[in-house]
Amino acid sequence: MVRLADLTRNAFANGDLSTVMSPRTVITWAENADIFTDIGFAFRVTFLNKCDELERPLVAEFYQRCFNQELAESSVNVALS
């Protein structure tokens, strides 16, 4: 979780993301993961849904790098119009 937060912070610093994951958000994510017993769903409701729709594939890629699981918002699953 901390590694993913670091990736989002670096992307924010580089101008690739407009939303940054704070330490409080990481704590809330961990609490939600405990409640829902699904770390991916907890990530969606805690952080991913707050991100701009165009940035979600990048954030989903960060999730995949850290957890080796694809999210539905991953660029692999996003169809181009």
PDB file of C-alpha atoms in Angstrom:
ATOM      1  CA  MET A   1       0.000   0.000   0.000  1.00  0.00           C
ATOM      2  CA  VAL A   2       2.811   2.381   0.870  1.00  0.00           C
ATOM      3  CA  ARG A   3       4.597   1.579  -2.384  1.00  0.00           C
ATOM      4  CA  LEU A   4       1.444   2.396  -4.348  1.00  0.00           C
ATOM      5  CA  ALA A   5       1.039   5.649  -2.446  1.00  0.00           C
ATOM      6  CA  ASP A   6       4.651   6.518  -3.311  1.00  0.00           C
ATOM      7  CA  LEU A   7       3.962   5.856  -6.994  1.00  0.00           C
ATOM      8  CA  THR A   8       0.956   8.190  -6.925  1.00  0.00           C
ATOM      9  CA  ARG A   9       2.971  10.874  -5.135  1.00  0.00           C
ATOM     10  CA  ASN A  10       5.738  10.650  -7.722  1.00  0.00           C
ATOM     11  CA  ALA A  11       3.207  10.835 -10.559  1.00  0.00           C
ATOM     12  CA  PHE A  12       1.621  13.872  -8.894  1.00  0.00           C
ATOM     13  CA  ALA A  13       5.024  15.554  -8.580  1.00  0.00           C
ATOM     14  CA  ASN A  14       5.687  14.840 -12.277  1.00  0.00           C
ATOM     15  CA  GLY A  15       2.319  16.285 -13.269  1.00  0.00           C
ATOM     16  CA  ASP A  16       0.853  12.962 -14.406  1.00  0.00           C
ATOM     17  CA  LEU A  17      -1.849  12.853 -11.692  1.00  0.00           C
ATOM     18  CA  SER A  18      -4.021  15.566 -10.211  1.00  0.00           C
ATOM     19  CA  THR A  19      -4.856  13.600  -7.052  1.00  0.00           C
ATOM     20  CA  VAL A  20      -2.313  12.539  -4.452  1.00  0.00           C
ATOM     21  CA  MET A  21      -2.662   9.687  -1.965  1.00  0.00           C
ATOM     22  CA  SER A  22      -2.087  10.988   1.541  1.00  0.00           C
ATOM     23  CA  PRO A  23      -0.990   8.903   4.534  1.00  0.00           C
ATOM     24  CA  ARG A  24      -4.517   9.273   5.906  1.00  0.00           C
ATOM     25  CA  THR A  25      -5.910   7.838   2.665  1.00  0.00           C
ATOM     26  CA  VAL A  26      -3.584   4.828   2.988  1.00  0.00           C
ATOM     27  CA  ILE A  27      -4.835   4.255   6.538  1.00  0.00           C
ATOM     28  CA  THR A  28      -8.457   4.508   5.390  1.00  0.00           C
ATOM     29  CA  TRP A  29      -7.693   2.106   2.545  1.00  0.00           C
ATOM     30  CA  ALA A  30      -6.254  -0.417   5.021  1.00  0.00           C
ATOM     31  CA  GLU A  31      -9.307  -0.062   7.264  1.00  0.00           C
ATOM     32  CA  ASN A  32     -11.645  -0.535   4.289  1.00  0.00           C
ATOM     33  CA  ALA A  33      -9.656  -3.576   3.133  1.00  0.00           C
ATOM     34  CA  ASP A  34     -10.216  -5.076   6.578  1.00  0.00           C
ATOM     35  CA  ILE A  35     -13.939  -4.287   6.450  1.00  0.00           C
ATOM     36  CA  PHE A  36     -14.565  -5.496   2.886  1.00  0.00           C
ATOM     37  CA  THR A  37     -11.904  -8.256   2.899  1.00  0.00           C
ATOM     38  CA  ASP A  38     -11.078  -7.196  -0.669  1.00  0.00           C
ATOM     39  CA  ILE A  39      -8.087  -4.920  -1.123  1.00  0.00           C
ATOM     40  CA  GLY A  40      -8.975  -4.057  -4.724  1.00  0.00           C
ATOM     41  CA  PHE A  41     -12.538  -3.013  -3.902  1.00  0.00           C
ATOM     42  CA  ALA A  42     -11.281  -1.059  -0.898  1.00  0.00           C
ATOM     43  CA  PHE A  43      -8.788   0.716  -3.170  1.00  0.00           C
ATOM     44  CA  ARG A  44     -11.561   1.659  -5.584  1.00  0.00           C
ATOM     45  CA  VAL A  45     -13.851   3.138  -2.943  1.00  0.00           C
ATOM     46  CA  THR A  46     -11.044   4.837  -1.015  1.00  0.00           C
ATOM     47  CA  PHE A  47      -8.918   6.384  -3.758  1.00  0.00           C
ATOM     48  CA  LEU A  48      -9.547   5.347  -7.353  1.00  0.00           C
ATOM     49  CA  ASN A  49     -13.089   6.754  -7.510  1.00  0.00           C
ATOM     50  CA  LYS A  50     -11.708  10.147  -6.453  1.00  0.00           C
ATOM     51  CA  CYS A  51      -9.337  10.259  -9.412  1.00  0.00           C
ATOM     52  CA  ASP A  52     -10.140  11.877 -12.729  1.00  0.00           C
ATOM     53  CA  GLU A  53     -11.583   9.328 -15.167  1.00  0.00           C
ATOM     54  CA  LEU A  54      -8.712   9.857 -17.599  1.00  0.00           C
ATOM     55  CA  GLU A  55      -6.153   9.173 -14.850  1.00  0.00           C
ATOM     56  CA  ARG A  56      -7.753   5.965 -13.556  1.00  0.00           C
ATOM     57  CA  PRO A  57      -5.955   3.661 -16.025  1.00  0.00           C
ATOM     58  CA  LEU A  58      -2.592   5.012 -14.818  1.00  0.00           C
ATOM     59  CA  VAL A  59      -3.540   4.530 -11.171  1.00  0.00           C
ATOM     60  CA  ALA A  60      -4.849   1.030 -11.978  1.00  0.00           C
ATOM     61  CA  GLU A  61      -1.470   0.300 -13.589  1.00  0.00           C
ATOM     62  CA  PHE A  62       0.251   1.345 -10.354  1.00  0.00           C
ATOM     63  CA  TYR A  63      -2.051  -1.032  -8.474  1.00  0.00           C
ATOM     64  CA  GLN A  64      -1.156  -3.847 -10.882  1.00  0.00           C
ATOM     65  CA  ARG A  65       2.569  -3.199 -10.395  1.00  0.00           C
ATOM     66  CA  CYS A  66       2.235  -3.395  -6.624  1.00  0.00           C
ATOM     67  CA  PHE A  67      -0.301  -6.204  -6.224  1.00  0.00           C
ATOM     68  CA  ASN A  68       0.055  -8.148  -9.480  1.00  0.00           C
ATOM     69  CA  GLN A  69      -3.720  -7.942 -10.042  1.00  0.00           C
ATOM     70  CA  GLU A  70      -5.594  -6.172 -12.817  1.00  0.00           C
ATOM     71  CA  LEU A  71      -8.409  -3.792 -11.944  1.00  0.00           C
ATOM     72  CA  ALA A  72     -11.327  -3.199 -14.288  1.00  0.00           C
ATOM     73  CA  GLU A  73     -10.044   0.351 -14.768  1.00  0.00           C
ATOM     74  CA  SER A  74      -6.709  -0.907 -16.093  1.00  0.00           C
ATOM     75  CA  SER A  75      -5.639   0.340 -19.505  1.00  0.00           C
ATOM     76  CA  VAL A  76      -5.653  -3.293 -20.636  1.00  0.00           C
ATOM     77  CA  ASN A  77      -9.425  -3.372 -20.069  1.00  0.00           C
ATOM     78  CA  VAL A  78     -10.240   0.145 -21.314  1.00  0.00           C
ATOM     79  CA  ALA A  79     -11.607   0.243 -24.870  1.00  0.00           C
ATOM     80  CA  LEU A  80     -10.618   3.184 -27.011  1.00  0.00           C
ATOM     81  CA  SER A  81     -13.448   5.081 -28.685  1.00  0.00           C
TER      82      SER A  81
END
